[in-house]
């Protein structure tokens, strides 16, 4: 029994309001109750009161999560679990309560979904490590969010969370079934945390903190690693060391009821100007949308030298080009160049700021594809070019000179 609302479960209305503001800022789709954020806001004070009343009294029970399939590479799909708006707010309350405590425990080389940590920081760490370490284990954990073991996760939680109410709500979220589009409910049966839940990334980081981070530090203190959620890169000094570590990782994951995706996990040799060529080994890996591979880099003294650097991956570039192709604006003669710019600029700012972070010139091929589409649009819209690609391309360049700020990429390239 709960003794009193105020002392046993210290959830205040202000905590609920703060959580709501964060959930609202992140947007998100409706859950199984089909209640959108806009609908929730129509009775905001009443809905927030219900969440506070139930969470602070112990009578809060989450609804099932809505199962949604999103496409992945090579025709595969990933299952997301979308909680209701109310459940996302409830999860945010507990996340805000727990996060500072758990953050104090997490390793500095864990970057995913953490305050003041970013993908760019993770990429920068890998960039620095491949200069020092000649070998990489590019790890892929198979179906991680689906296979997290509830009892092992609760055991990790016990180390840092004495409050029964926190553990009670987390277990209720873990055990919430998934509801398919036809209404069928799928029970979790002791494994999985919905990829799409507000608190799932924090729980995933806690799980992998004990499964991998502390284990690597304790067993292989001379190695370096970078982890972004369940994307893991381990840096080794020799071929023999790499084989030993990879074999040990397989055993460790099995002990923690996880497994490697053997098809995607690989050993990579980081060849540069200091290291002998090894044709028998892969010399490329992708991480967070970047490809790490041998690249010819301009030297400050003139000429080129071979470095193991990074640039936008082919997978990421193909995804961007596919998006442009699906929009098909190059065939729309009813729109103006400024309207195209307004649409493209919103996306290009994010693309360039992310993928052009280290070497902007590595995006020149992508920019070339965009310029090609602009030229084809001009050909379709203006009869004066008489089907001449060369004339349409020249006109686009004239517009670039006359209106250099129209397209975001024109200010940079």
Coordinates of C-alpha atoms in Angstrom, one line a residue:
X1 CA 0.0 0.0 0.0
X2 CA 1.1 3.6 -0.6
X3 CA 1.2 5.6 2.6
X4 CA 0.6 9.1 1.3
X5 CA 0.6 10.6 -2.2
X6 CA 3.1 13.3 -1.3
X7 CA 5.8 11.2 0.4
X8 CA 5.6 7.9 -1.5
X9 CA 5.4 9.0 -5.1
X10 CA 6.9 12.6 -5.4
X11 CA 5.4 13.4 -8.8
X12 CA 4.2 17.0 -8.8
X13 CA 2.0 18.8 -11.3
X14 CA 5.0 21.0 -12.2
X15 CA 7.0 17.8 -13.2
X16 CA 4.0 16.7 -15.4
X17 CA 3.8 20.2 -17.0
X18 CA 7.6 20.2 -17.7
X19 CA 7.3 16.7 -19.3
X20 CA 4.4 17.8 -21.5
X21 CA 6.4 20.8 -22.8
X22 CA 9.2 18.4 -23.9
X23 CA 6.8 16.0 -25.5
X24 CA 5.1 18.8 -27.3
X25 CA 8.4 20.1 -28.6
X26 CA 9.3 16.6 -30.0
X27 CA 5.9 16.4 -31.8
X28 CA 5.2 12.7 -32.6
X29 CA 2.3 10.7 -33.9
X30 CA -0.9 9.5 -32.0
X31 CA -0.9 6.2 -30.2
X32 CA -3.5 3.4 -30.0
X33 CA -6.1 5.9 -28.7
X34 CA -5.7 8.0 -31.9
X35 CA -5.3 11.1 -29.7
X36 CA -3.0 13.6 -31.4
X37 CA -1.1 16.4 -29.5
X38 CA -3.6 18.9 -30.9
X39 CA -6.5 16.9 -29.5
X40 CA -4.8 16.4 -26.2
X41 CA -4.2 20.2 -26.0
X42 CA -8.0 20.9 -26.4
X43 CA -8.4 19.8 -22.7
X44 CA -4.8 20.4 -21.6
X45 CA -5.3 21.2 -17.9
X46 CA -7.8 18.3 -17.5
X47 CA -5.6 15.8 -19.2
X48 CA -2.5 16.9 -17.3
X49 CA -4.4 16.7 -14.0
X50 CA -5.4 13.1 -14.8
X51 CA -1.8 12.1 -15.5
X52 CA -0.6 13.7 -12.3
X53 CA -3.4 12.2 -10.2
X54 CA -2.8 8.7 -11.5
X55 CA 1.0 8.8 -11.4
X56 CA 1.2 10.3 -7.9
X57 CA -1.3 7.8 -6.5
X58 CA 0.1 4.7 -8.1
X59 CA -3.0 4.1 -10.2
X60 CA -1.4 4.9 -13.6
X61 CA -1.3 2.1 -16.1
X62 CA -0.1 2.6 -19.7
X63 CA -2.0 1.7 -22.8
X64 CA -0.6 -0.7 -25.4
X65 CA 1.9 0.9 -27.8
X66 CA 1.0 1.3 -31.5
X67 CA 3.2 -0.9 -33.7
X68 CA 4.4 0.9 -36.8
X69 CA 6.7 -0.5 -39.5
X70 CA 9.2 1.9 -41.1
X71 CA 11.3 1.0 -44.2
X72 CA 15.0 0.3 -43.8
X73 CA 17.8 -0.4 -46.4
X74 CA 17.4 -3.3 -48.8
X75 CA 13.7 -3.6 -48.4
X76 CA 13.7 -4.4 -44.7
X77 CA 11.5 -2.9 -42.0
X78 CA 11.9 -1.7 -38.4
X79 CA 9.2 -1.9 -35.9
X80 CA 8.5 1.2 -33.8
X81 CA 6.3 1.3 -30.8
X82 CA 4.4 4.6 -30.5
X83 CA 3.0 5.2 -27.0
X84 CA 0.0 7.5 -26.5
X85 CA 0.5 11.2 -25.8
X86 CA -0.3 10.6 -22.1
X87 CA 2.1 7.7 -21.9
X88 CA 4.9 9.7 -23.5
X89 CA 4.3 12.4 -20.9
X90 CA 4.4 9.9 -18.1
X91 CA 7.6 8.4 -19.4
X92 CA 9.1 11.9 -19.7
X93 CA 8.3 12.5 -16.0
X94 CA 10.3 9.4 -15.0
X95 CA 13.1 10.1 -17.5
X96 CA 13.6 13.6 -16.1
X97 CA 13.6 12.2 -12.6
X98 CA 16.2 9.5 -13.4
X99 CA 18.4 10.9 -16.1
X100 CA 20.8 13.1 -13.9
X101 CA 21.4 10.1 -11.6
X102 CA 22.2 7.7 -14.4
X103 CA 24.1 10.3 -16.5
X104 CA 26.6 10.5 -13.6
X105 CA 27.4 6.7 -14.2
X106 CA 27.6 6.6 -18.0
X107 CA 30.9 6.4 -19.8
X108 CA 32.3 9.4 -21.7
X109 CA 32.5 7.3 -24.9
X110 CA 28.7 6.7 -24.9
X111 CA 27.2 9.4 -27.1
X112 CA 23.7 8.4 -28.1
X113 CA 20.6 10.2 -26.8
X114 CA 22.4 11.9 -23.9
X115 CA 22.3 15.5 -22.8
X116 CA 25.2 17.6 -24.2
X117 CA 26.3 14.6 -26.4
X118 CA 25.9 14.4 -30.2
X119 CA 26.5 12.3 -33.2
X120 CA 29.2 14.7 -34.4
X121 CA 31.1 14.2 -31.2
X122 CA 30.9 10.4 -31.7
X123 CA 32.1 10.8 -35.3
X124 CA 35.0 13.0 -34.1
X125 CA 36.0 10.4 -31.6
X126 CA 36.1 7.7 -34.2
X127 CA 38.1 10.0 -36.6
X128 CA 40.7 10.5 -33.8
X129 CA 40.8 6.8 -32.9
X130 CA 41.4 5.5 -36.4
X131 CA 44.6 7.6 -36.6
X132 CA 45.9 5.8 -33.5
X133 CA 44.5 2.3 -33.9
X134 CA 44.9 0.3 -37.1
X135 CA 42.0 -2.1 -36.6
X136 CA 38.2 -1.6 -36.1
X137 CA 35.4 -3.9 -35.0
X138 CA 32.3 -2.5 -36.6
X139 CA 29.6 -4.1 -34.4
X140 CA 26.0 -4.6 -35.1
X141 CA 23.8 -6.0 -32.3
X142 CA 20.9 -8.0 -33.7
X143 CA 17.4 -6.6 -32.9
X144 CA 18.7 -4.9 -29.8
X145 CA 15.6 -3.1 -28.8
X146 CA 13.5 -6.2 -29.3
X147 CA 15.8 -8.5 -27.3
X148 CA 16.6 -6.4 -24.2
X149 CA 16.0 -8.8 -21.3
X150 CA 13.6 -7.3 -18.7
X151 CA 15.1 -9.0 -15.7
X152 CA 18.7 -8.0 -16.5
X153 CA 17.5 -4.5 -17.2
X154 CA 15.7 -4.3 -13.8
X155 CA 18.8 -5.7 -12.1
X156 CA 20.9 -2.9 -13.6
X157 CA 18.2 -0.4 -12.5
X158 CA 18.3 -1.8 -8.9
X159 CA 21.9 -0.6 -8.6
X160 CA 20.8 3.0 -8.9
X161 CA 17.1 3.3 -8.2
X162 CA 15.8 2.4 -4.8
X163 CA 12.4 4.0 -5.3
X164 CA 9.7 1.3 -5.8
X165 CA 7.4 3.6 -7.7
X166 CA 10.0 4.3 -10.4
X167 CA 10.6 0.6 -10.9
X168 CA 6.9 -0.2 -10.9
X169 CA 6.2 2.2 -13.7
X170 CA 9.2 1.2 -15.7
X171 CA 8.1 -2.5 -15.5
X172 CA 4.6 -1.5 -16.6
X173 CA 6.0 0.2 -19.6
X174 CA 8.3 -2.7 -20.4
X175 CA 5.4 -5.1 -20.2
X176 CA 2.9 -3.0 -22.3
X177 CA 1.8 -5.1 -25.3
X178 CA 2.2 -3.9 -28.9
X179 CA -1.0 -3.3 -30.9
X180 CA -0.9 -4.1 -34.6
X181 CA -2.8 -2.2 -37.2
X182 CA -5.6 -4.8 -37.2
X183 CA -6.0 -4.5 -33.4
X184 CA -4.1 -7.7 -32.5
X185 CA -2.1 -7.4 -29.2
X186 CA 1.4 -8.9 -29.0
X187 CA 2.7 -9.6 -25.5
X188 CA 6.4 -8.8 -24.8
X189 CA 7.1 -12.0 -22.7
X190 CA 10.1 -10.7 -20.8
X191 CA 12.0 -9.0 -23.6
X192 CA 12.1 -5.7 -25.6
X193 CA 11.7 -2.0 -25.0
X194 CA 9.7 -0.1 -27.6
X195 CA 11.9 1.8 -30.1
X196 CA 9.9 4.9 -30.1
X197 CA 9.2 5.2 -26.4
X198 CA 10.5 8.3 -24.6
X199 CA 12.3 6.4 -21.9
X200 CA 13.6 3.6 -24.1
X201 CA 16.9 5.3 -25.0
X202 CA 17.8 5.9 -21.4
X203 CA 17.0 2.3 -20.5
X204 CA 19.0 1.1 -23.5
X205 CA 22.0 3.2 -22.4
X206 CA 21.8 1.7 -18.9
X207 CA 21.6 -1.8 -20.3
X208 CA 24.6 -1.4 -22.6
X209 CA 26.5 0.5 -19.9
X210 CA 26.8 -2.8 -18.1
X211 CA 26.8 -5.2 -21.0
X212 CA 29.6 -3.4 -23.0
X213 CA 31.0 -0.1 -21.6
X214 CA 32.1 -1.3 -18.2
X215 CA 33.0 -4.7 -19.5
X216 CA 35.3 -3.3 -22.3
X217 CA 37.0 -0.9 -19.8
X218 CA 37.6 -3.6 -17.3
X219 CA 38.7 -6.4 -19.6
X220 CA 40.5 -4.3 -22.3
X221 CA 41.7 -1.1 -20.7
X222 CA 44.1 -0.4 -23.5
X223 CA 41.5 -0.3 -26.2
X224 CA 39.2 2.6 -27.3
X225 CA 35.5 2.3 -28.2
X226 CA 32.7 4.6 -29.3
X227 CA 29.1 3.8 -28.7
X228 CA 26.0 5.7 -30.0
X229 CA 23.1 3.8 -28.6
X230 CA 23.4 0.3 -30.0
X231 CA 25.9 1.3 -32.8
X232 CA 29.3 0.3 -31.5
X233 CA 32.9 0.8 -32.8
X234 CA 35.8 -0.9 -31.0
X235 CA 39.3 0.1 -31.9
X236 CA 42.2 -2.4 -31.7
X237 CA 46.0 -2.3 -32.3
X238 CA 46.6 -5.6 -34.0
X239 CA 44.9 -8.3 -36.1
X240 CA 45.4 -10.8 -33.3
X241 CA 43.9 -8.5 -30.7
X242 CA 40.9 -7.8 -32.9
X243 CA 40.1 -11.5 -33.3
X244 CA 40.4 -12.0 -29.5
X245 CA 38.2 -9.1 -28.7
X246 CA 35.5 -10.0 -31.2
X247 CA 35.4 -13.6 -29.9
X248 CA 35.1 -12.3 -26.3
X249 CA 32.3 -9.9 -27.4
X250 CA 30.3 -12.8 -28.8
X251 CA 30.5 -14.6 -25.5
X252 CA 29.7 -11.4 -23.5
X253 CA 26.6 -10.7 -25.5
X254 CA 25.4 -14.2 -25.2
X255 CA 25.8 -14.0 -21.4
X256 CA 23.6 -10.9 -21.5
X257 CA 21.0 -12.5 -23.8
X258 CA 22.0 -10.5 -26.9
X259 CA 23.7 -11.5 -30.1
X260 CA 25.8 -10.1 -32.9
X261 CA 24.4 -9.6 -36.3
X262 CA 27.1 -11.6 -38.0
X263 CA 26.2 -10.4 -41.5
X264 CA 26.7 -6.7 -40.5
X265 CA 29.5 -7.1 -38.0
X266 CA 33.0 -6.8 -39.6
X267 CA 36.7 -6.4 -39.0
X268 CA 38.2 -3.4 -40.8
X269 CA 41.8 -2.5 -41.5
X270 CA 42.3 1.3 -41.3
X271 CA 44.8 1.8 -44.1
X272 CA 46.6 5.2 -44.4
X273 CA 50.0 6.5 -45.5
X274 CA 51.7 4.9 -42.5
X275 CA 50.2 1.4 -42.8
X276 CA 51.0 -1.3 -45.3
X277 CA 48.2 -2.2 -47.8
X278 CA 46.3 -5.3 -46.7
X279 CA 44.1 -6.5 -49.6
X280 CA 42.7 -9.4 -47.7
X281 CA 40.8 -7.1 -45.3
X282 CA 37.9 -4.8 -45.6
X283 CA 39.1 -1.2 -45.4
X284 CA 35.8 0.7 -45.0
X285 CA 33.0 1.0 -42.5
X286 CA 29.9 3.2 -42.0
X287 CA 29.0 4.9 -38.8
X288 CA 26.1 7.4 -38.2
X289 CA 25.7 8.2 -41.9
X290 CA 29.4 8.6 -42.6
X291 CA 31.8 6.2 -44.5
X292 CA 35.3 5.8 -43.0
X293 CA 37.8 4.7 -45.6
X294 CA 41.2 5.6 -47.2
X295 CA 41.0 9.0 -48.8
X296 CA 43.4 11.2 -50.6
X297 CA 43.7 14.4 -48.6
X298 CA 45.4 17.7 -49.7
X299 CA 48.6 18.3 -47.8
X300 CA 49.4 21.7 -46.3
X301 CA 52.8 21.4 -48.1
X302 CA 51.1 20.7 -51.5
X303 CA 50.2 17.4 -53.1
X304 CA 48.1 14.6 -51.6
X305 CA 48.5 12.0 -48.8
X306 CA 46.5 8.9 -47.9
X307 CA 44.4 9.3 -44.8
X308 CA 41.7 7.2 -43.2
X309 CA 39.0 9.8 -43.2
X310 CA 35.2 10.1 -43.4
X311 CA 32.6 11.5 -45.7
X312 CA 28.9 11.1 -46.4
X313 CA 28.1 7.4 -46.9
X314 CA 26.6 6.1 -50.1
X315 CA 23.6 4.8 -48.2
X316 CA 22.9 8.3 -46.8
X317 CA 23.4 9.9 -50.2
X318 CA 21.1 7.4 -51.9
X319 CA 18.4 8.1 -49.3
X320 CA 18.6 11.8 -49.9
X321 CA 18.5 11.4 -53.7
X322 CA 15.6 9.1 -53.4
X323 CA 13.7 11.7 -51.5
X324 CA 14.4 14.3 -54.1
X325 CA 13.3 11.9 -56.9
X326 CA 10.0 11.1 -55.1
X327 CA 9.2 14.9 -54.8
X328 CA 9.6 15.1 -58.6
X329 CA 9.6 18.9 -58.5
X330 CA 12.0 19.0 -61.6
X331 CA 8.9 18.1 -63.7
X332 CA 6.6 20.8 -62.3
X333 CA 6.5 23.7 -64.6
X334 CA 3.8 25.4 -62.5
X335 CA 6.2 26.4 -59.7
X336 CA 8.9 29.0 -59.6
X337 CA 12.6 28.8 -58.8
X338 CA 12.0 30.6 -55.6
X339 CA 9.3 28.0 -54.5
X340 CA 11.8 25.2 -55.2
X341 CA 14.4 27.1 -53.2
X342 CA 12.0 27.5 -50.2
X343 CA 11.4 23.7 -50.2
X344 CA 15.0 22.6 -50.8
X345 CA 16.6 25.0 -48.4
X346 CA 14.8 23.7 -45.3
X347 CA 16.3 20.2 -46.0
X348 CA 19.7 21.3 -47.4
X349 CA 20.6 23.3 -44.3
X350 CA 20.3 20.1 -42.2
X351 CA 22.1 18.0 -44.8
X352 CA 25.0 20.3 -45.2
X353 CA 25.4 21.1 -41.5
X354 CA 25.5 17.4 -40.6
X355 CA 27.3 15.8 -43.5
X356 CA 29.5 18.8 -44.4
X357 CA 30.8 19.2 -40.8
X358 CA 34.3 18.0 -41.5
X359 CA 35.0 18.4 -45.2
X360 CA 32.4 20.4 -47.1
X361 CA 33.9 19.4 -50.4
X362 CA 32.9 15.8 -49.9
X363 CA 29.3 16.9 -50.7
X364 CA 30.1 18.1 -54.2
X365 CA 28.7 15.0 -55.9
X366 CA 25.4 15.4 -54.0
X367 CA 25.3 19.1 -54.9
X368 CA 26.0 18.2 -58.5
X369 CA 22.8 16.0 -58.5
X370 CA 20.8 18.9 -57.1
X371 CA 22.1 21.3 -59.8
X372 CA 21.2 18.7 -62.4
X373 CA 17.7 18.5 -61.2
X374 CA 17.4 22.3 -61.2
X375 CA 18.7 22.3 -64.8
X376 CA 16.1 19.7 -65.8
X377 CA 13.4 21.8 -64.1
X378 CA 14.4 24.8 -66.2
X379 CA 14.3 22.8 -69.4
X380 CA 10.8 21.7 -68.6
X381 CA 9.6 25.1 -67.7
X382 CA 11.1 27.4 -70.3
X383 CA 10.7 26.8 -74.1
X384 CA 13.4 29.3 -74.8
X385 CA 16.1 26.7 -74.1
X386 CA 14.8 24.6 -77.0
X387 CA 15.8 21.4 -75.2
X388 CA 19.4 22.5 -74.8
X389 CA 20.7 21.2 -71.4
X390 CA 23.8 23.4 -71.8
X391 CA 21.7 26.6 -72.2
X392 CA 19.5 25.7 -69.2
X393 CA 22.6 24.9 -67.1
X394 CA 24.1 28.3 -68.0
X395 CA 20.9 30.1 -67.0
X396 CA 20.9 28.3 -63.6
X397 CA 24.5 29.6 -63.1
X398 CA 23.5 33.1 -64.1
X399 CA 20.7 33.0 -61.5
X400 CA 23.3 31.9 -59.0
X401 CA 25.4 35.0 -59.7
X402 CA 22.4 37.3 -59.7
X403 CA 20.7 35.8 -56.6
X404 CA 23.5 34.0 -54.6
X405 CA 21.4 33.7 -51.5
X406 CA 18.4 32.1 -53.1
X407 CA 19.6 28.5 -52.5
X408 CA 21.5 27.7 -49.2
X409 CA 24.1 25.6 -51.1
X410 CA 24.8 28.5 -53.5
X411 CA 26.3 30.5 -50.5
X412 CA 28.8 27.6 -49.9
X413 CA 29.7 26.1 -53.3

